[in-house]
Amino acid sequence: MTDVVKSRRADAQRNYDRLVQAARDTFAARGGDASMEEIAKTAGVGIGTLYRHFPKRIDVVQAVYKEDVDELVRTAEVLVTAADSWAALEKWLDAYVAYLETKLAMITELRVAFEKNPDLKLEIKARVEDATAMVLGRAQAEGKARKDVDANDVMQLIGGMCMGVGATPIQNKKLLPVILAGLRAE
Amino acid sequence: MTDVVKSRRADAQRNYDRLVQAARDTFAARGGDASMEEIAKTAGVGIGTLYRHFPKRIDVVQAVYKEDVDELVRTAEVLVTAADSWAALEKWLDAYVAYLETKLAMITELRVAFEKNPDLKLEIKARVEDATAMVLGRAQAEGKARKDVDANDVMQLIGGMCMGVGATPIQNKKLLPVILAGLRAE
């Protein structure tokens, strides 16, 4: 690959990342009302540029979501090398809550995406569950977390709290320490 | 009131209770598929008797739900006089989980009822929250439960767990002790 080609690819990647970040910010601020026009405006590009990358609104939603899942999984991979396995589990659940809060902001769009592609939902659930199992398993092996729960159990508790009717980021922040206290080995 | 009138009223109440219990059992077993015919059959009465008490299917749903809420609130009133305030909280949350599991079995019907009568949902939420506050408050006052949560917080944790996607009674039974451990004062 020549330096020119490399540089062009890097540019394209930067543009793509900028659009996805703008879409994420717009969904976080406006939820299901976020329009393609607003996303383009937030990214500082023309609407044509946005449509060239993402022909349909659902393509933007999927791109944001895919990046969020990738980032979440990368977080687990870093945390699993941390010195303190309990602090790693705390940080992991913090990251998982933040991820669910973003997901909730675009839940209507995601339901459409999942309906069109049911495997996507299962695939992502499996990836997040594997990541949770990795971080939880280490805290359990070191005797810090109770051993009678698995990754799916932890996700049910956190997911229920964040995605339930009436959930708010403020209440999530207050209740995550309660769940963590419950997960601590006695 | 004469004895004959009293006896007739008692008969009518017994019939009503029997119909409501039959409806509860049928919803628990068959969920949203439970038909008026099945409910009448379970109660051992003709379909005409059922329709005389409950002209529409939604009337049965509301009757079952109202009885469940009444019973739940009565449970709190008894538990608040129990000697051990922590054991009372454990029993209260057990009862709340069982109530939510019944609610989940008829959730589609309840959504219709709540849409027609939005105040009903708020009124019931307030009653259950008051009952929770009563039992939780005593455990907090005696230093058994952590003081930085309120009834709404506890309901969000339990409700999220029971009503979330993929929730099962088996997993609820496994996870309630985790939430209780999290609620215990340190």
Tab-separated table of N, CA and C in Angstrom, chain A residues 121 146 148-150 152-154 156-157 159-168 171-172 174-175 177-179 181-183 186, chain B residues 121 146 148-150 152-154 156-157 159-168 171-172 174-175 177-179 181-183 186:
chain	number	residue	atom	x	y	z
A	121	LYS	N	-29.107	-9.501	17.351
A	121	LYS	CA	-29.395	-9.371	18.786
A	121	LYS	C	-28.735	-10.506	19.578
A	146	ARG	N	-19.295	-13.265	44.666
A	146	ARG	CA	-19.979	-14.511	45.010
A	146	ARG	C	-19.988	-15.449	43.796
A	148	ASP	N	-22.182	-18.002	43.164
A	148	ASP	CA	-23.445	-18.637	42.768
A	148	ASP	C	-24.213	-17.843	41.711
A	149	VAL	N	-23.537	-16.923	41.024
A	149	VAL	CA	-24.176	-16.207	39.918
A	149	VAL	C	-23.287	-16.320	38.678
A	150	ASP	N	-23.914	-16.238	37.510
A	150	ASP	CA	-23.134	-16.243	36.273
A	150	ASP	C	-23.356	-14.926	35.515
A	152	ASN	N	-24.982	-14.188	32.848
A	152	ASN	CA	-26.371	-13.926	32.474
A	152	ASN	C	-27.171	-13.360	33.648
A	153	ASP	N	-26.919	-13.882	34.846
A	153	ASP	CA	-27.597	-13.366	36.046
A	153	ASP	C	-27.263	-11.894	36.265
A	154	VAL	N	-25.982	-11.572	36.159
A	154	VAL	CA	-25.551	-10.193	36.398
A	154	VAL	C	-26.166	-9.267	35.349
A	156	GLN	N	-28.944	-9.717	33.803
A	156	GLN	CA	-30.385	-9.599	34.060
A	156	GLN	C	-30.646	-8.519	35.123
A	157	LEU	N	-29.801	-8.512	36.160
A	157	LEU	CA	-29.966	-7.510	37.222
A	157	LEU	C	-29.707	-6.102	36.699
A	159	GLY	N	-29.416	-5.086	33.497
A	159	GLY	CA	-30.304	-4.783	32.369
A	159	GLY	C	-31.704	-4.425	32.841
A	160	GLY	N	-32.221	-5.184	33.818
A	160	GLY	CA	-33.552	-4.897	34.356
A	160	GLY	C	-33.603	-3.502	34.958
A	161	MET	N	-32.575	-3.189	35.750
A	161	MET	CA	-32.513	-1.869	36.388
A	161	MET	C	-32.510	-0.744	35.348
A	162	CYS	N	-31.665	-0.889	34.311
A	162	CYS	CA	-31.466	0.210	33.339
A	162	CYS	C	-32.572	0.309	32.296
A	163	MET	N	-33.171	-0.829	31.920
A	163	MET	CA	-34.119	-0.830	30.814
A	163	MET	C	-35.561	-0.868	31.310
A	164	GLY	N	-35.765	-0.997	32.626
A	164	GLY	CA	-37.117	-1.074	33.173
A	164	GLY	C	-37.866	0.244	33.025
A	165	VAL	N	-39.199	0.163	33.122
A	165	VAL	CA	-40.044	1.353	33.053
A	165	VAL	C	-39.598	2.344	34.138
A	166	GLY	N	-39.422	3.589	33.763
A	166	GLY	CA	-39.098	4.622	34.748
A	166	GLY	C	-37.621	4.749	35.081
A	167	ALA	N	-36.766	3.932	34.438
A	167	ALA	CA	-35.325	3.987	34.737
A	167	ALA	C	-34.745	5.347	34.354
A	168	THR	N	-33.850	5.863	35.180
A	168	THR	CA	-33.141	7.108	34.862
A	168	THR	C	-31.659	6.913	35.180
A	171	GLN	N	-30.971	7.327	38.920
A	171	GLN	CA	-31.298	6.173	39.766
A	171	GLN	C	-30.320	5.012	39.510
A	172	ASN	N	-29.910	4.824	38.254
A	172	ASN	CA	-28.932	3.776	37.951
A	172	ASN	C	-27.648	3.978	38.751
A	174	LYS	N	-27.314	5.458	41.527
A	174	LYS	CA	-27.575	5.211	42.943
A	174	LYS	C	-27.675	3.703	43.239
A	175	LEU	N	-28.233	2.954	42.268
A	175	LEU	CA	-28.530	1.541	42.539
A	175	LEU	C	-27.411	0.582	42.160
A	177	PRO	N	-24.290	0.569	43.082
A	177	PRO	CA	-23.574	0.118	44.291
A	177	PRO	C	-24.351	-0.913	45.113
A	178	VAL	N	-25.692	-0.858	45.044
A	178	VAL	CA	-26.509	-1.850	45.774
A	178	VAL	C	-26.305	-3.229	45.138
A	179	ILE	N	-26.361	-3.262	43.800
A	179	ILE	CA	-26.148	-4.541	43.101
A	179	ILE	C	-24.723	-5.040	43.360
A	181	ALA	N	-22.848	-4.473	45.946
A	181	ALA	CA	-22.778	-4.995	47.332
A	181	ALA	C	-23.373	-6.399	47.387
A	182	GLY	N	-24.426	-6.622	46.590
A	182	GLY	CA	-25.053	-7.939	46.557
A	182	GLY	C	-24.173	-8.993	45.895
A	183	LEU	N	-23.308	-8.550	44.978
A	183	LEU	CA	-22.447	-9.490	44.241
A	183	LEU	C	-21.148	-9.806	44.979
A	186	GLU	N	-19.124	-12.923	50.526
A	186	GLU	CA	-19.264	-12.567	51.949
A	186	GLU	C	-17.993	-12.810	52.734
B	121	LYS	N	-53.118	2.668	37.103
B	121	LYS	CA	-51.704	2.282	37.182
B	121	LYS	C	-50.985	3.106	38.254
B	146	ARG	N	-29.843	-1.026	54.495
B	146	ARG	CA	-29.109	0.214	54.215
B	146	ARG	C	-30.089	1.377	54.078
B	148	ASP	N	-29.604	4.299	52.403
B	148	ASP	CA	-29.490	5.204	51.241
B	148	ASP	C	-30.374	4.796	50.064
B	149	VAL	N	-31.377	3.935	50.313
B	149	VAL	CA	-32.341	3.590	49.257
B	149	VAL	C	-33.756	3.819	49.774
B	150	ASP	N	-34.673	4.093	48.854
B	150	ASP	CA	-36.079	4.229	49.254
B	150	ASP	C	-36.924	3.155	48.562
B	152	ASN	N	-39.050	3.270	46.144
B	152	ASN	CA	-39.022	3.309	44.690
B	152	ASN	C	-37.759	2.644	44.142
B	153	ASP	N	-36.622	2.846	44.811
B	153	ASP	CA	-35.368	2.201	44.392
B	153	ASP	C	-35.495	0.682	44.444
B	154	VAL	N	-36.038	0.197	45.561
B	154	VAL	CA	-36.159	-1.256	45.740
B	154	VAL	C	-37.101	-1.832	44.680
B	156	GLN	N	-37.647	-0.628	41.739
B	156	GLN	CA	-36.985	-0.573	40.433
B	156	GLN	C	-36.068	-1.793	40.254
B	157	LEU	N	-35.357	-2.155	41.311
B	157	LEU	CA	-34.463	-3.322	41.238
B	157	LEU	C	-35.257	-4.610	41.051
B	159	GLY	N	-38.518	-4.955	40.245
B	159	GLY	CA	-39.353	-4.874	39.044
B	159	GLY	C	-38.524	-5.106	37.778
B	160	GLY	N	-37.351	-4.495	37.715
B	160	GLY	CA	-36.474	-4.685	36.549
B	160	GLY	C	-36.111	-6.146	36.368
B	161	MET	N	-35.733	-6.768	37.471
B	161	MET	CA	-35.360	-8.186	37.427
B	161	MET	C	-36.514	-9.052	36.911
B	162	CYS	N	-37.727	-8.838	37.462
B	162	CYS	CA	-38.867	-9.718	37.153
B	162	CYS	C	-39.520	-9.416	35.809
B	163	MET	N	-39.520	-8.153	35.392
B	163	MET	CA	-40.268	-7.763	34.201
B	163	MET	C	-39.353	-7.608	32.980
B	164	GLY	N	-38.037	-7.727	33.178
B	164	GLY	CA	-37.099	-7.560	32.069
B	164	GLY	C	-37.209	-8.678	31.049
B	165	VAL	N	-36.696	-8.412	29.840
B	165	VAL	CA	-36.685	-9.411	28.777
B	165	VAL	C	-35.957	-10.665	29.272
B	166	GLY	N	-36.567	-11.817	29.065
B	166	GLY	CA	-35.900	-13.077	29.415
B	166	GLY	C	-36.057	-13.494	30.869
B	167	ALA	N	-36.790	-12.691	31.678
B	167	ALA	CA	-36.957	-13.040	33.094
B	167	ALA	C	-37.711	-14.357	33.248
B	168	THR	N	-37.291	-15.181	34.213
B	168	THR	CA	-37.997	-16.422	34.528
B	168	THR	C	-38.130	-16.534	36.047
B	171	GLN	N	-34.895	-17.832	37.608
B	171	GLN	CA	-33.819	-16.852	37.778
B	171	GLN	C	-34.172	-15.828	38.872
B	172	ASN	N	-35.454	-15.443	38.961
B	172	ASN	CA	-35.872	-14.520	40.023
B	172	ASN	C	-35.538	-15.087	41.406
B	174	LYS	N	-33.273	-17.154	42.148
B	174	LYS	CA	-31.819	-17.180	42.327
B	174	LYS	C	-31.270	-15.780	42.635
B	175	LEU	N	-31.901	-14.750	42.012
B	175	LEU	CA	-31.329	-13.401	42.108
B	175	LEU	C	-31.882	-12.562	43.263
B	177	PRO	N	-31.965	-13.245	46.442
B	177	PRO	CA	-30.979	-13.177	47.539
B	177	PRO	C	-29.803	-12.238	47.244
B	178	VAL	N	-29.469	-12.062	45.959
B	178	VAL	CA	-28.380	-11.139	45.605
B	178	VAL	C	-28.815	-9.700	45.911
B	179	ILE	N	-30.054	-9.367	45.503
B	179	ILE	CA	-30.573	-8.022	45.784
B	179	ILE	C	-30.686	-7.810	47.304
B	181	ALA	N	-28.922	-9.208	49.641
B	181	ALA	CA	-27.567	-9.011	50.189
B	181	ALA	C	-27.102	-7.580	49.940
B	182	GLY	N	-27.496	-7.024	48.786
B	182	GLY	CA	-27.133	-5.650	48.470
B	182	GLY	C	-27.864	-4.635	49.335
B	183	LEU	N	-29.046	-5.012	49.809
B	183	LEU	CA	-29.857	-4.090	50.617
B	183	LEU	C	-29.513	-4.144	52.111
B	186	GLU	N	-24.436	-2.633	56.153
B	186	GLU	CA	-23.102	-3.258	56.316
B	186	GLU	C	-22.714	-3.380	57.781
